[in-house]
């Protein structure tokens, strides 16, 4: 993938041609379905506010600023490995599933004590005109290149200690946030789209899926050794409706 470097990149390693050899491949062997000596360990919120060193960074940088700054994302990603070096079998890049809606043109804020907030969610199918993924100049790699840089730099910072995982939000979960404008106990608005605006809902799901798939490919190209797809709100739909 083409790299665009700037002054801020001078302090990070963007070499994707030669990574340190992996010393602990337990997670990858388990992911391939191989028999392992024990179950690998990693945590969903492995890098986060339970760590004082993370909270120190958040005093000076808002959440998405950390995500968008490769050096900071690397630092936060490796913090748990420093503290619990012998207890963890994987690192997960510090990012957020909602960088995809951001890349598609929606503003997303992380509000302390509340969580993600979309000031202008997709209230009607006509609002999809505000999305930028159909623009001729749109590029997933350009919009989300900061995540790729963080992944590459983190692979080097880990020095092969454990594999690095990438991730992306799945289409229904991302659509739910984009329509609801944040978290919800019922996701009534998103469900309404599925049944009242069936054609538009399928179009939106497809567009989100296309961006998410390209994003995952880019993460692997940048050095992620495994990738996860989080469909956090799948349980809000029946198996039939989800299918």
PDB file of C-alpha atoms in Angstrom:
ATOM      1  CA  UNK A   1       0.000   0.000   0.000  1.00  0.00           C
ATOM      2  CA  UNK A   2       1.341   3.464  -0.798  1.00  0.00           C
ATOM      3  CA  UNK A   3       2.612   5.403   2.202  1.00  0.00           C
ATOM      4  CA  UNK A   4       2.205   9.109   2.702  1.00  0.00           C
ATOM      5  CA  UNK A   5       4.734  10.369   5.221  1.00  0.00           C
ATOM      6  CA  UNK A   6       4.746  13.654   7.064  1.00  0.00           C
ATOM      7  CA  UNK A   7       6.801  15.182   9.862  1.00  0.00           C
ATOM      8  CA  UNK A   8       4.831  13.336  12.531  1.00  0.00           C
ATOM      9  CA  UNK A   9       5.759  10.007  10.910  1.00  0.00           C
ATOM     10  CA  UNK A  10       9.478  10.537  11.430  1.00  0.00           C
ATOM     11  CA  UNK A  11       9.298   9.107  14.949  1.00  0.00           C
ATOM     12  CA  UNK A  12       7.521   5.876  13.949  1.00  0.00           C
ATOM     13  CA  UNK A  13       8.563   2.816  11.965  1.00  0.00           C
ATOM     14  CA  UNK A  14       6.523   2.332   8.781  1.00  0.00           C
ATOM     15  CA  UNK A  15       8.566  -0.527   7.312  1.00  0.00           C
ATOM     16  CA  UNK A  16       6.150  -3.308   6.298  1.00  0.00           C
ATOM     17  CA  UNK A  17       8.811  -5.431   4.604  1.00  0.00           C
ATOM     18  CA  UNK A  18      10.633  -6.738   7.655  1.00  0.00           C
ATOM     19  CA  UNK A  19       9.000  -7.339  11.031  1.00  0.00           C
ATOM     20  CA  UNK A  20      10.655  -8.881  14.120  1.00  0.00           C
ATOM     21  CA  UNK A  21      10.171 -12.679  14.321  1.00  0.00           C
ATOM     22  CA  UNK A  22       7.220 -13.819  16.443  1.00  0.00           C
ATOM     23  CA  UNK A  23       8.158 -15.404  19.774  1.00  0.00           C
ATOM     24  CA  UNK A  24       4.694 -16.402  21.034  1.00  0.00           C
ATOM     25  CA  UNK A  25       2.322 -17.810  18.396  1.00  0.00           C
ATOM     26  CA  UNK A  26      -0.157 -19.454  20.810  1.00  0.00           C
ATOM     27  CA  UNK A  27      -3.023 -17.180  19.782  1.00  0.00           C
ATOM     28  CA  UNK A  28      -2.450 -17.761  16.073  1.00  0.00           C
ATOM     29  CA  UNK A  29      -2.258 -21.540  16.508  1.00  0.00           C
ATOM     30  CA  UNK A  30      -5.524 -21.507  18.439  1.00  0.00           C
ATOM     31  CA  UNK A  31      -7.158 -19.294  15.811  1.00  0.00           C
ATOM     32  CA  UNK A  32      -6.192 -21.825  13.140  1.00  0.00           C
ATOM     33  CA  UNK A  33      -7.888 -24.572  15.139  1.00  0.00           C
ATOM     34  CA  UNK A  34      -4.674 -26.301  16.084  1.00  0.00           C
ATOM     35  CA  UNK A  35      -4.311 -28.188  19.344  1.00  0.00           C
ATOM     36  CA  UNK A  36      -2.602 -25.968  21.919  1.00  0.00           C
ATOM     37  CA  UNK A  37      -1.095 -26.512  25.353  1.00  0.00           C
ATOM     38  CA  UNK A  38      -3.568 -24.001  26.845  1.00  0.00           C
ATOM     39  CA  UNK A  39      -6.080 -21.391  25.824  1.00  0.00           C
ATOM     40  CA  UNK A  40      -4.528 -18.070  24.745  1.00  0.00           C
ATOM     41  CA  UNK A  41      -5.342 -15.017  26.839  1.00  0.00           C
ATOM     42  CA  UNK A  42      -6.172 -11.523  25.715  1.00  0.00           C
ATOM     43  CA  UNK A  43      -8.797  -9.043  26.896  1.00  0.00           C
ATOM     44  CA  UNK A  44     -11.434  -7.121  24.985  1.00  0.00           C
ATOM     45  CA  UNK A  45     -10.537  -3.884  26.817  1.00  0.00           C
ATOM     46  CA  UNK A  46      -6.903  -4.793  27.167  1.00  0.00           C
ATOM     47  CA  UNK A  47      -5.747  -1.197  26.752  1.00  0.00           C
ATOM     48  CA  UNK A  48      -7.972   1.168  28.664  1.00  0.00           C
ATOM     49  CA  UNK A  49      -8.860   3.249  31.648  1.00  0.00           C
ATOM     50  CA  UNK A  50      -8.045   0.577  34.237  1.00  0.00           C
ATOM     51  CA  UNK A  51      -4.384   1.404  33.523  1.00  0.00           C
ATOM     52  CA  UNK A  52      -3.027   4.573  35.206  1.00  0.00           C
ATOM     53  CA  UNK A  53      -0.572   5.047  32.338  1.00  0.00           C
ATOM     54  CA  UNK A  54      -3.502   5.115  29.893  1.00  0.00           C
ATOM     55  CA  UNK A  55      -5.379   7.634  32.026  1.00  0.00           C
ATOM     56  CA  UNK A  56      -2.289   9.841  32.055  1.00  0.00           C
ATOM     57  CA  UNK A  57      -2.335   9.974  28.257  1.00  0.00           C
ATOM     58  CA  UNK A  58      -6.060  10.695  28.185  1.00  0.00           C
ATOM     59  CA  UNK A  59      -5.555  13.748  30.391  1.00  0.00           C
ATOM     60  CA  UNK A  60      -3.847  15.459  27.470  1.00  0.00           C
ATOM     61  CA  UNK A  61      -5.462  13.726  24.474  1.00  0.00           C
ATOM     62  CA  UNK A  62      -9.076  12.975  23.649  1.00  0.00           C
ATOM     63  CA  UNK A  63     -10.041   9.447  22.682  1.00  0.00           C
ATOM     64  CA  UNK A  64     -10.077   9.794  18.912  1.00  0.00           C
ATOM     65  CA  UNK A  65      -6.914  11.887  18.955  1.00  0.00           C
ATOM     66  CA  UNK A  66      -5.172   8.876  20.479  1.00  0.00           C
ATOM     67  CA  UNK A  67      -6.656   6.650  17.772  1.00  0.00           C
ATOM     68  CA  UNK A  68      -5.543   9.012  14.992  1.00  0.00           C
ATOM     69  CA  UNK A  69      -1.994   9.517  16.269  1.00  0.00           C
ATOM     70  CA  UNK A  70       0.039   6.396  15.416  1.00  0.00           C
ATOM     71  CA  UNK A  71       2.689   6.955  18.088  1.00  0.00           C
ATOM     72  CA  UNK A  72       0.030   7.342  20.793  1.00  0.00           C
ATOM     73  CA  UNK A  73      -1.981   4.368  19.537  1.00  0.00           C
ATOM     74  CA  UNK A  74       1.170   2.260  19.662  1.00  0.00           C
ATOM     75  CA  UNK A  75       2.014   3.398  23.175  1.00  0.00           C
ATOM     76  CA  UNK A  76      -1.459   2.577  24.477  1.00  0.00           C
ATOM     77  CA  UNK A  77      -1.484  -0.785  22.688  1.00  0.00           C
ATOM     78  CA  UNK A  78       1.758  -1.947  24.286  1.00  0.00           C
ATOM     79  CA  UNK A  79       1.035  -0.632  27.803  1.00  0.00           C
ATOM     80  CA  UNK A  80      -0.757  -3.816  28.957  1.00  0.00           C
ATOM     81  CA  UNK A  81       2.074  -5.951  27.560  1.00  0.00           C
ATOM     82  CA  UNK A  82       4.592  -4.048  29.651  1.00  0.00           C
ATOM     83  CA  UNK A  83       2.526  -4.477  32.791  1.00  0.00           C
ATOM     84  CA  UNK A  84       1.403  -8.070  32.225  1.00  0.00           C
ATOM     85  CA  UNK A  85       4.156  -9.388  29.981  1.00  0.00           C
ATOM     86  CA  UNK A  86       3.824 -13.060  30.924  1.00  0.00           C
ATOM     87  CA  UNK A  87       0.026 -13.135  31.149  1.00  0.00           C
ATOM     88  CA  UNK A  88      -1.108 -11.996  27.695  1.00  0.00           C
ATOM     89  CA  UNK A  89      -0.809 -13.848  24.396  1.00  0.00           C
ATOM     90  CA  UNK A  90      -1.881 -11.110  21.973  1.00  0.00           C
ATOM     91  CA  UNK A  91      -2.058  -7.350  21.575  1.00  0.00           C
ATOM     92  CA  UNK A  92      -5.008  -5.601  19.936  1.00  0.00           C
ATOM     93  CA  UNK A  93      -4.423  -2.327  18.159  1.00  0.00           C
ATOM     94  CA  UNK A  94      -5.881   0.657  19.981  1.00  0.00           C
ATOM     95  CA  UNK A  95      -8.649   1.971  17.749  1.00  0.00           C
ATOM     96  CA  UNK A  96     -12.447   1.920  17.641  1.00  0.00           C
ATOM     97  CA  UNK A  97     -15.083   0.333  15.435  1.00  0.00           C
ATOM     98  CA  UNK A  98     -16.563   3.781  14.796  1.00  0.00           C
ATOM     99  CA  UNK A  99     -13.604   4.977  12.758  1.00  0.00           C
ATOM    100  CA  UNK A 100     -15.483   3.448   9.796  1.00  0.00           C
ATOM    101  CA  UNK A 101     -18.513   5.792  10.071  1.00  0.00           C
ATOM    102  CA  UNK A 102     -16.041   8.638  10.541  1.00  0.00           C
ATOM    103  CA  UNK A 103     -14.260   7.622   7.353  1.00  0.00           C
ATOM    104  CA  UNK A 104     -17.615   7.615   5.575  1.00  0.00           C
ATOM    105  CA  UNK A 105     -18.231  11.238   6.517  1.00  0.00           C
ATOM    106  CA  UNK A 106     -20.115  11.153   9.821  1.00  0.00           C
ATOM    107  CA  UNK A 107     -18.913  13.007  12.891  1.00  0.00           C
ATOM    108  CA  UNK A 108     -18.454  10.818  15.949  1.00  0.00           C
ATOM    109  CA  UNK A 109     -17.631  12.165  19.375  1.00  0.00           C
ATOM    110  CA  UNK A 110     -16.590  10.162  22.431  1.00  0.00           C
ATOM    111  CA  UNK A 111     -18.396  11.864  25.301  1.00  0.00           C
ATOM    112  CA  UNK A 112     -17.006  11.213  28.806  1.00  0.00           C
ATOM    113  CA  UNK A 113     -19.496   9.302  30.902  1.00  0.00           C
ATOM    114  CA  UNK A 114     -21.775   8.701  27.923  1.00  0.00           C
ATOM    115  CA  UNK A 115     -19.817   7.001  25.179  1.00  0.00           C
ATOM    116  CA  UNK A 116     -20.080   7.468  21.404  1.00  0.00           C
ATOM    117  CA  UNK A 117     -22.287  10.251  20.099  1.00  0.00           C
ATOM    118  CA  UNK A 118     -23.219  11.164  16.519  1.00  0.00           C
ATOM    119  CA  UNK A 119     -24.331  14.831  16.421  1.00  0.00           C
ATOM    120  CA  UNK A 120     -26.043  14.238  13.048  1.00  0.00           C
ATOM    121  CA  UNK A 121     -27.060  10.581  12.672  1.00  0.00           C
ATOM    122  CA  UNK A 122     -28.808   9.116   9.644  1.00  0.00           C
ATOM    123  CA  UNK A 123     -32.421   9.850  10.493  1.00  0.00           C
ATOM    124  CA  UNK A 124     -33.899   9.112   7.064  1.00  0.00           C
ATOM    125  CA  UNK A 125     -32.680   7.302   3.937  1.00  0.00           C
ATOM    126  CA  UNK A 126     -32.146  10.714   2.346  1.00  0.00           C
ATOM    127  CA  UNK A 127     -29.445  11.390   4.898  1.00  0.00           C
ATOM    128  CA  UNK A 128     -27.263   8.773   3.208  1.00  0.00           C
ATOM    129  CA  UNK A 129     -26.450  11.487   0.687  1.00  0.00           C
ATOM    130  CA  UNK A 130     -24.166  12.915   3.358  1.00  0.00           C
ATOM    131  CA  UNK A 131     -21.985   9.819   3.278  1.00  0.00           C
ATOM    132  CA  UNK A 132     -18.780  10.224   1.306  1.00  0.00           C
ATOM    133  CA  UNK A 133     -17.953   6.627   0.377  1.00  0.00           C
ATOM    134  CA  UNK A 134     -19.487   7.066  -3.095  1.00  0.00           C
ATOM    135  CA  UNK A 135     -17.423  10.154  -3.879  1.00  0.00           C
ATOM    136  CA  UNK A 136     -14.952   9.639  -6.713  1.00  0.00           C
ATOM    137  CA  UNK A 137     -12.070  10.776  -4.517  1.00  0.00           C
ATOM    138  CA  UNK A 138     -12.971   8.512  -1.583  1.00  0.00           C
ATOM    139  CA  UNK A 139     -10.229   6.136  -0.485  1.00  0.00           C
ATOM    140  CA  UNK A 140     -10.464   3.775   2.483  1.00  0.00           C
ATOM    141  CA  UNK A 141      -6.677   3.640   2.695  1.00  0.00           C
ATOM    142  CA  UNK A 142      -6.407   7.412   2.744  1.00  0.00           C
ATOM    143  CA  UNK A 143      -9.185   7.940   5.284  1.00  0.00           C
ATOM    144  CA  UNK A 144      -7.970   5.219   7.635  1.00  0.00           C
ATOM    145  CA  UNK A 145      -4.267   5.245   6.878  1.00  0.00           C
ATOM    146  CA  UNK A 146      -3.525   6.403  10.421  1.00  0.00           C
ATOM    147  CA  UNK A 147      -4.711   2.996  11.674  1.00  0.00           C
ATOM    148  CA  UNK A 148      -2.421   1.226   9.215  1.00  0.00           C
ATOM    149  CA  UNK A 149       0.518   3.337  10.391  1.00  0.00           C
ATOM    150  CA  UNK A 150      -0.288   2.517  14.015  1.00  0.00           C
ATOM    151  CA  UNK A 151      -0.420  -1.196  13.196  1.00  0.00           C
ATOM    152  CA  UNK A 152       2.917  -1.177  11.377  1.00  0.00           C
ATOM    153  CA  UNK A 153       4.617   0.836  14.078  1.00  0.00           C
ATOM    154  CA  UNK A 154       3.158  -1.371  16.813  1.00  0.00           C
ATOM    155  CA  UNK A 155       4.396  -4.554  15.136  1.00  0.00           C
ATOM    156  CA  UNK A 156       7.901  -3.168  15.459  1.00  0.00           C
ATOM    157  CA  UNK A 157       7.344  -1.890  19.010  1.00  0.00           C
ATOM    158  CA  UNK A 158       6.152  -5.334  20.147  1.00  0.00           C
ATOM    159  CA  UNK A 159       9.403  -6.841  18.886  1.00  0.00           C
ATOM    160  CA  UNK A 160       7.678 -10.165  18.248  1.00  0.00           C
ATOM    161  CA  UNK A 161       6.547 -10.580  21.866  1.00  0.00           C
ATOM    162  CA  UNK A 162       2.986 -11.522  20.845  1.00  0.00           C
ATOM    163  CA  UNK A 163       0.911 -11.247  17.662  1.00  0.00           C
ATOM    164  CA  UNK A 164      -0.942  -8.025  16.890  1.00  0.00           C
ATOM    165  CA  UNK A 165      -4.670  -8.178  16.196  1.00  0.00           C
ATOM    166  CA  UNK A 166      -6.658  -5.794  14.026  1.00  0.00           C
ATOM    167  CA  UNK A 167     -10.440  -5.457  14.067  1.00  0.00           C
ATOM    168  CA  UNK A 168     -13.470  -3.888  12.492  1.00  0.00           C
ATOM    169  CA  UNK A 169     -17.116  -3.439  13.378  1.00  0.00           C
ATOM    170  CA  UNK A 170     -19.591  -5.557  11.424  1.00  0.00           C
ATOM    171  CA  UNK A 171     -22.250  -3.954   9.183  1.00  0.00           C
ATOM    172  CA  UNK A 172     -25.354  -4.229  11.394  1.00  0.00           C
ATOM    173  CA  UNK A 173     -23.568  -2.920  14.485  1.00  0.00           C
ATOM    174  CA  UNK A 174     -22.101   0.042  12.585  1.00  0.00           C
ATOM    175  CA  UNK A 175     -25.421   0.801  10.905  1.00  0.00           C
ATOM    176  CA  UNK A 176     -27.148   0.714  14.301  1.00  0.00           C
ATOM    177  CA  UNK A 177     -24.792   3.360  15.665  1.00  0.00           C
ATOM    178  CA  UNK A 178     -25.056   5.468  12.516  1.00  0.00           C
ATOM    179  CA  UNK A 179     -28.858   5.518  12.693  1.00  0.00           C
ATOM    180  CA  UNK A 180     -29.349   5.661  16.470  1.00  0.00           C
ATOM    181  CA  UNK A 181     -26.692   8.308  16.974  1.00  0.00           C
ATOM    182  CA  UNK A 182     -25.061   6.359  19.782  1.00  0.00           C
ATOM    183  CA  UNK A 183     -25.769   3.466  22.079  1.00  0.00           C
ATOM    184  CA  UNK A 184     -29.329   2.367  22.791  1.00  0.00           C
ATOM    185  CA  UNK A 185     -31.239  -0.066  24.986  1.00  0.00           C
ATOM    186  CA  UNK A 186     -33.602  -1.093  22.181  1.00  0.00           C
ATOM    187  CA  UNK A 187     -32.098   0.141  18.874  1.00  0.00           C
ATOM    188  CA  UNK A 188     -35.654   0.920  17.806  1.00  0.00           C
ATOM    189  CA  UNK A 189     -34.644   3.419  15.113  1.00  0.00           C
ATOM    190  CA  UNK A 190     -32.188   1.023  13.497  1.00  0.00           C
ATOM    191  CA  UNK A 191     -34.743  -1.789  13.577  1.00  0.00           C
ATOM    192  CA  UNK A 192     -37.322   0.551  12.066  1.00  0.00           C
ATOM    193  CA  UNK A 193     -34.969   1.123   9.139  1.00  0.00           C
ATOM    194  CA  UNK A 194     -34.780  -2.635   8.532  1.00  0.00           C
ATOM    195  CA  UNK A 195     -38.535  -2.961   8.191  1.00  0.00           C
ATOM    196  CA  UNK A 196     -39.760   0.454   7.010  1.00  0.00           C
ATOM    197  CA  UNK A 197     -36.823   1.307   4.741  1.00  0.00           C
ATOM    198  CA  UNK A 198     -35.786  -2.170   3.661  1.00  0.00           C
ATOM    199  CA  UNK A 199     -34.108  -1.173   0.394  1.00  0.00           C
ATOM    200  CA  UNK A 200     -32.203   1.718   1.959  1.00  0.00           C
ATOM    201  CA  UNK A 201     -31.165  -0.445   4.905  1.00  0.00           C
ATOM    202  CA  UNK A 202     -29.732  -3.093   2.592  1.00  0.00           C
ATOM    203  CA  UNK A 203     -27.907  -0.411   0.619  1.00  0.00           C
ATOM    204  CA  UNK A 204     -26.423   1.064   3.786  1.00  0.00           C
ATOM    205  CA  UNK A 205     -25.402  -2.359   5.104  1.00  0.00           C
ATOM    206  CA  UNK A 206     -23.729  -3.112   1.801  1.00  0.00           C
ATOM    207  CA  UNK A 207     -21.839   0.154   1.703  1.00  0.00           C
ATOM    208  CA  UNK A 208     -20.635  -0.272   5.271  1.00  0.00           C
ATOM    209  CA  UNK A 209     -19.598  -3.853   4.492  1.00  0.00           C
ATOM    210  CA  UNK A 210     -17.569  -2.722   1.477  1.00  0.00           C
ATOM    211  CA  UNK A 211     -15.659  -0.108   3.493  1.00  0.00           C
ATOM    212  CA  UNK A 212     -15.152  -2.492   6.425  1.00  0.00           C
ATOM    213  CA  UNK A 213     -13.832  -5.254   4.164  1.00  0.00           C
ATOM    214  CA  UNK A 214     -11.347  -2.925   2.486  1.00  0.00           C
ATOM    215  CA  UNK A 215     -10.308  -1.680   5.911  1.00  0.00           C
ATOM    216  CA  UNK A 216      -9.596  -5.219   7.117  1.00  0.00           C
ATOM    217  CA  UNK A 217      -7.519  -5.968   4.033  1.00  0.00           C
ATOM    218  CA  UNK A 218      -5.544  -2.794   4.682  1.00  0.00           C
ATOM    219  CA  UNK A 219      -4.929  -3.767   8.301  1.00  0.00           C
ATOM    220  CA  UNK A 220      -3.519  -7.140   7.257  1.00  0.00           C
ATOM    221  CA  UNK A 221      -1.328  -5.421   4.680  1.00  0.00           C
ATOM    222  CA  UNK A 222      -0.065  -3.079   7.381  1.00  0.00           C
ATOM    223  CA  UNK A 223       1.012  -5.963   9.589  1.00  0.00           C
ATOM    224  CA  UNK A 224      -1.964  -7.216  11.614  1.00  0.00           C
ATOM    225  CA  UNK A 225      -1.462 -10.947  12.157  1.00  0.00           C
ATOM    226  CA  UNK A 226      -5.118 -11.722  12.785  1.00  0.00           C
ATOM    227  CA  UNK A 227      -8.346  -9.772  12.448  1.00  0.00           C
ATOM    228  CA  UNK A 228     -11.607  -9.764  14.340  1.00  0.00           C
ATOM    229  CA  UNK A 229     -15.078  -8.696  13.247  1.00  0.00           C
ATOM    230  CA  UNK A 230     -17.267  -7.368  16.068  1.00  0.00           C
ATOM    231  CA  UNK A 231     -21.020  -7.690  15.541  1.00  0.00           C
ATOM    232  CA  UNK A 232     -21.769  -6.309  18.985  1.00  0.00           C
ATOM    233  CA  UNK A 233     -25.503  -5.856  18.497  1.00  0.00           C
ATOM    234  CA  UNK A 234     -26.315  -9.088  16.647  1.00  0.00           C
ATOM    235  CA  UNK A 235     -28.348 -10.192  19.656  1.00  0.00           C
ATOM    236  CA  UNK A 236     -30.790  -7.319  19.064  1.00  0.00           C
ATOM    237  CA  UNK A 237     -32.187  -9.197  16.047  1.00  0.00           C
ATOM    238  CA  UNK A 238     -33.744 -12.621  15.703  1.00  0.00           C
ATOM    239  CA  UNK A 239     -31.721 -15.162  13.714  1.00  0.00           C
ATOM    240  CA  UNK A 240     -34.193 -14.768  10.835  1.00  0.00           C
ATOM    241  CA  UNK A 241     -34.009 -10.959  10.802  1.00  0.00           C
ATOM    242  CA  UNK A 242     -30.237 -11.007  11.112  1.00  0.00           C
ATOM    243  CA  UNK A 243     -29.938 -13.338   8.122  1.00  0.00           C
TER     244      UNK A 243
END
